[in-house]
Amino acid sequence: MEMKNKYVTINDYINGAPMESNFSICEETISLSSGEDNINVMVVKNLYISVDPYQLNRMKTHSCSQLLLPESAAILPGQAADDLGSENPGHGGMGQKLLGRRRPGNWGGVIDGSGVGRVVESAHPDFKRGDLVTGRLHWGEYTVIKGVDTISMKKLDPLGFPLSYYAGSILGSSGLAAYGGFFKVCQPKKGDKLFVSAASGSVGILVGQYAKLFGCFVVGCAGTKQKVDLLKHKLGFDDAFNYKEETDLNSTLQRYFPNGIDIYFDNVGGEMLEAAVENMNIFGRVAVCGVISEYTDKTKGAKPDMIAVIYKRIRIEGFLTVDFKDIYEEFISTTVQHLQTGKMQAIEDFSYGVESIPTALVDLFRGNNVGKKVVRIAED
């Protein structure tokens, strides 16, 4: 079977804040090739795709993250070398290239991320047509997966939950980051005082819920009154504030934590991390999940008071979801139980169609999302 596939590429490296004009929507014809080339190959129809801030680091000319993991490897601008075709002007400031056939598995500059899809063609013995799968899928309508790439793919039993929950949402990478980051990195004790930055984002919104269920005092910050109200009145945070309305973050944290902070779950870096360190208690823990303020501007890098870090014996630790493979089943069973009993809520922010993917990423850096940003590519 041959099928048309629209997908997203970057036009050039992105070393500042992303814009829609940095991306192109391309089109190709794909199929399973014949003969030896199609061994262990399958074609997946993408249903839901996760869009995450870290993916911008893959689009830069250089980032140390590009050298450390396959999932964070650099994304090359433009189409694959063996693409053929002409270029047409696109809409919304994005160029569009109409391309010829490519070899399955040769994806060149195509972007990938967590997603959920359904197998439509398969020459792989472990996957058959119709299987639901979750894993690394491309920012497009279809993903051709070949050989070793199938190792990371898992068959999916959604357990009655929406498929979007597994596309980087509460039962996907954001949920695992929140669960592992809080329980394994922060090592909480009941009654601990927790501060969460970007608390209305995909990870922060879940960290706060896990922490409240565990027995912590939780304060979050967000960038609008609506987000603050969501945290306080729907998700059960003890308190929350709009950081854009604060002129002195150090004083702000003193106001919300008069007895100091035991745990800081960091999603933004920069001056927020500096202020948190100033207000940490002795033996405080800082879990660094993301530093979105630094992704677009290197001058905003945090300069915490290292004397305070030493004398307060503060532990600052970064982490990735790959660090929590050994607790994946624990994470799923615990979170499923919380969802079934109504103790946790999934907050998702949807965009629709491949063409919406560039704006979905750009919106993350404009603060336009609430909860997990997911793009629905197609109905199941």
mmCIF file of C-alpha atoms in Angstrom, residues 5-8 44-52 54-55 58 110-118 133-143 145 153 163-169 173 348-358 360-361 364 372-378:
data_model
loop_
_atom_site.group_PDB
_atom_site.id
_atom_site.type_symbol
_atom_site.label_atom_id
_atom_site.label_comp_id
_atom_site.label_asym_id
_atom_site.label_seq_id
_atom_site.Cartn_x
_atom_site.Cartn_y
_atom_site.Cartn_z
ATOM 1 C CA ASN A 5 2.171 11.520 4.353
ATOM 2 C CA LYS A 6 2.406 15.117 5.548
ATOM 3 C CA TYR A 7 5.136 15.804 8.106
ATOM 4 C CA VAL A 8 7.019 18.673 9.762
ATOM 5 C CA VAL A 44 2.026 3.444 11.978
ATOM 6 C CA LYS A 45 -0.833 5.887 11.542
ATOM 7 C CA ASN A 46 -0.157 8.614 14.086
ATOM 8 C CA LEU A 47 -3.154 9.446 16.293
ATOM 9 C CA TYR A 48 -1.693 11.662 19.046
ATOM 10 C CA ILE A 49 1.701 13.388 19.208
ATOM 11 C CA SER A 50 3.339 14.985 22.235
ATOM 12 C CA VAL A 51 4.867 18.453 21.891
ATOM 13 C CA ASP A 52 7.457 19.313 24.559
ATOM 14 C CA TYR A 54 12.952 20.099 25.329
ATOM 15 C CA GLN A 55 12.527 19.435 21.619
ATOM 16 C CA ARG A 58 17.322 19.382 19.423
ATOM 17 C CA VAL A 110 11.935 14.737 10.481
ATOM 18 C CA ILE A 111 11.126 15.476 14.132
ATOM 19 C CA ASP A 112 9.985 12.794 16.556
ATOM 20 C CA GLY A 113 8.511 12.579 20.050
ATOM 21 C CA SER A 114 6.226 10.538 22.265
ATOM 22 C CA GLY A 115 2.999 9.465 20.629
ATOM 23 C CA VAL A 116 0.230 6.940 20.145
ATOM 24 C CA GLY A 117 -0.662 5.340 16.835
ATOM 25 C CA ARG A 118 -2.165 2.320 15.126
ATOM 26 C CA VAL A 133 1.255 1.232 19.872
ATOM 27 C CA THR A 134 3.024 3.913 21.881
ATOM 28 C CA GLY A 135 6.596 5.113 21.520
ATOM 29 C CA ARG A 136 8.674 7.505 19.421
ATOM 30 C CA LEU A 137 6.567 8.715 16.512
ATOM 31 C CA HIS A 138 7.255 11.382 13.933
ATOM 32 C CA TRP A 139 5.643 14.790 13.676
ATOM 33 C CA GLY A 140 3.508 13.712 10.762
ATOM 34 C CA GLU A 141 0.509 11.676 9.688
ATOM 35 C CA TYR A 142 2.431 8.391 9.555
ATOM 36 C CA THR A 143 5.633 6.927 10.956
ATOM 37 C CA ILE A 145 9.565 2.293 11.806
ATOM 38 C CA MET A 153 7.610 0.610 20.591
ATOM 39 C CA LEU A 163 -5.410 7.428 24.087
ATOM 40 C CA SER A 164 -4.082 10.955 24.564
ATOM 41 C CA TYR A 165 -3.191 10.068 28.171
ATOM 42 C CA TYR A 166 -0.361 7.901 26.807
ATOM 43 C CA ALA A 167 0.961 10.492 24.300
ATOM 44 C CA GLY A 168 3.264 12.208 26.750
ATOM 45 C CA SER A 169 0.403 13.038 29.107
ATOM 46 C CA SER A 173 6.368 10.797 29.663
ATOM 47 C CA GLU A 348 -4.701 18.460 28.421
ATOM 48 C CA ASP A 349 -4.438 21.207 25.815
ATOM 49 C CA PHE A 350 -5.257 19.988 22.300
ATOM 50 C CA SER A 351 -4.315 21.142 18.836
ATOM 51 C CA TYR A 352 -5.551 19.380 15.716
ATOM 52 C CA GLY A 353 -3.775 18.219 12.575
ATOM 53 C CA VAL A 354 -0.173 18.151 11.379
ATOM 54 C CA GLU A 355 -0.381 21.784 10.290
ATOM 55 C CA SER A 356 -0.987 22.838 13.907
ATOM 56 C CA ILE A 357 2.222 21.274 15.267
ATOM 57 C CA PRO A 358 4.550 24.276 14.741
ATOM 58 C CA ALA A 360 1.716 24.063 19.304
ATOM 59 C CA LEU A 361 5.467 24.195 20.003
ATOM 60 C CA LEU A 364 4.723 26.524 24.841
ATOM 61 C CA LYS A 372 -0.115 18.835 28.621
ATOM 62 C CA LYS A 373 0.107 19.983 24.987
ATOM 63 C CA VAL A 374 -1.047 17.178 22.691
ATOM 64 C CA VAL A 375 -1.714 17.279 18.967
ATOM 65 C CA ARG A 376 -4.460 15.006 17.695
ATOM 66 C CA ILE A 377 -3.374 13.977 14.238
ATOM 67 C CA ALA A 378 -6.307 11.710 13.386
#
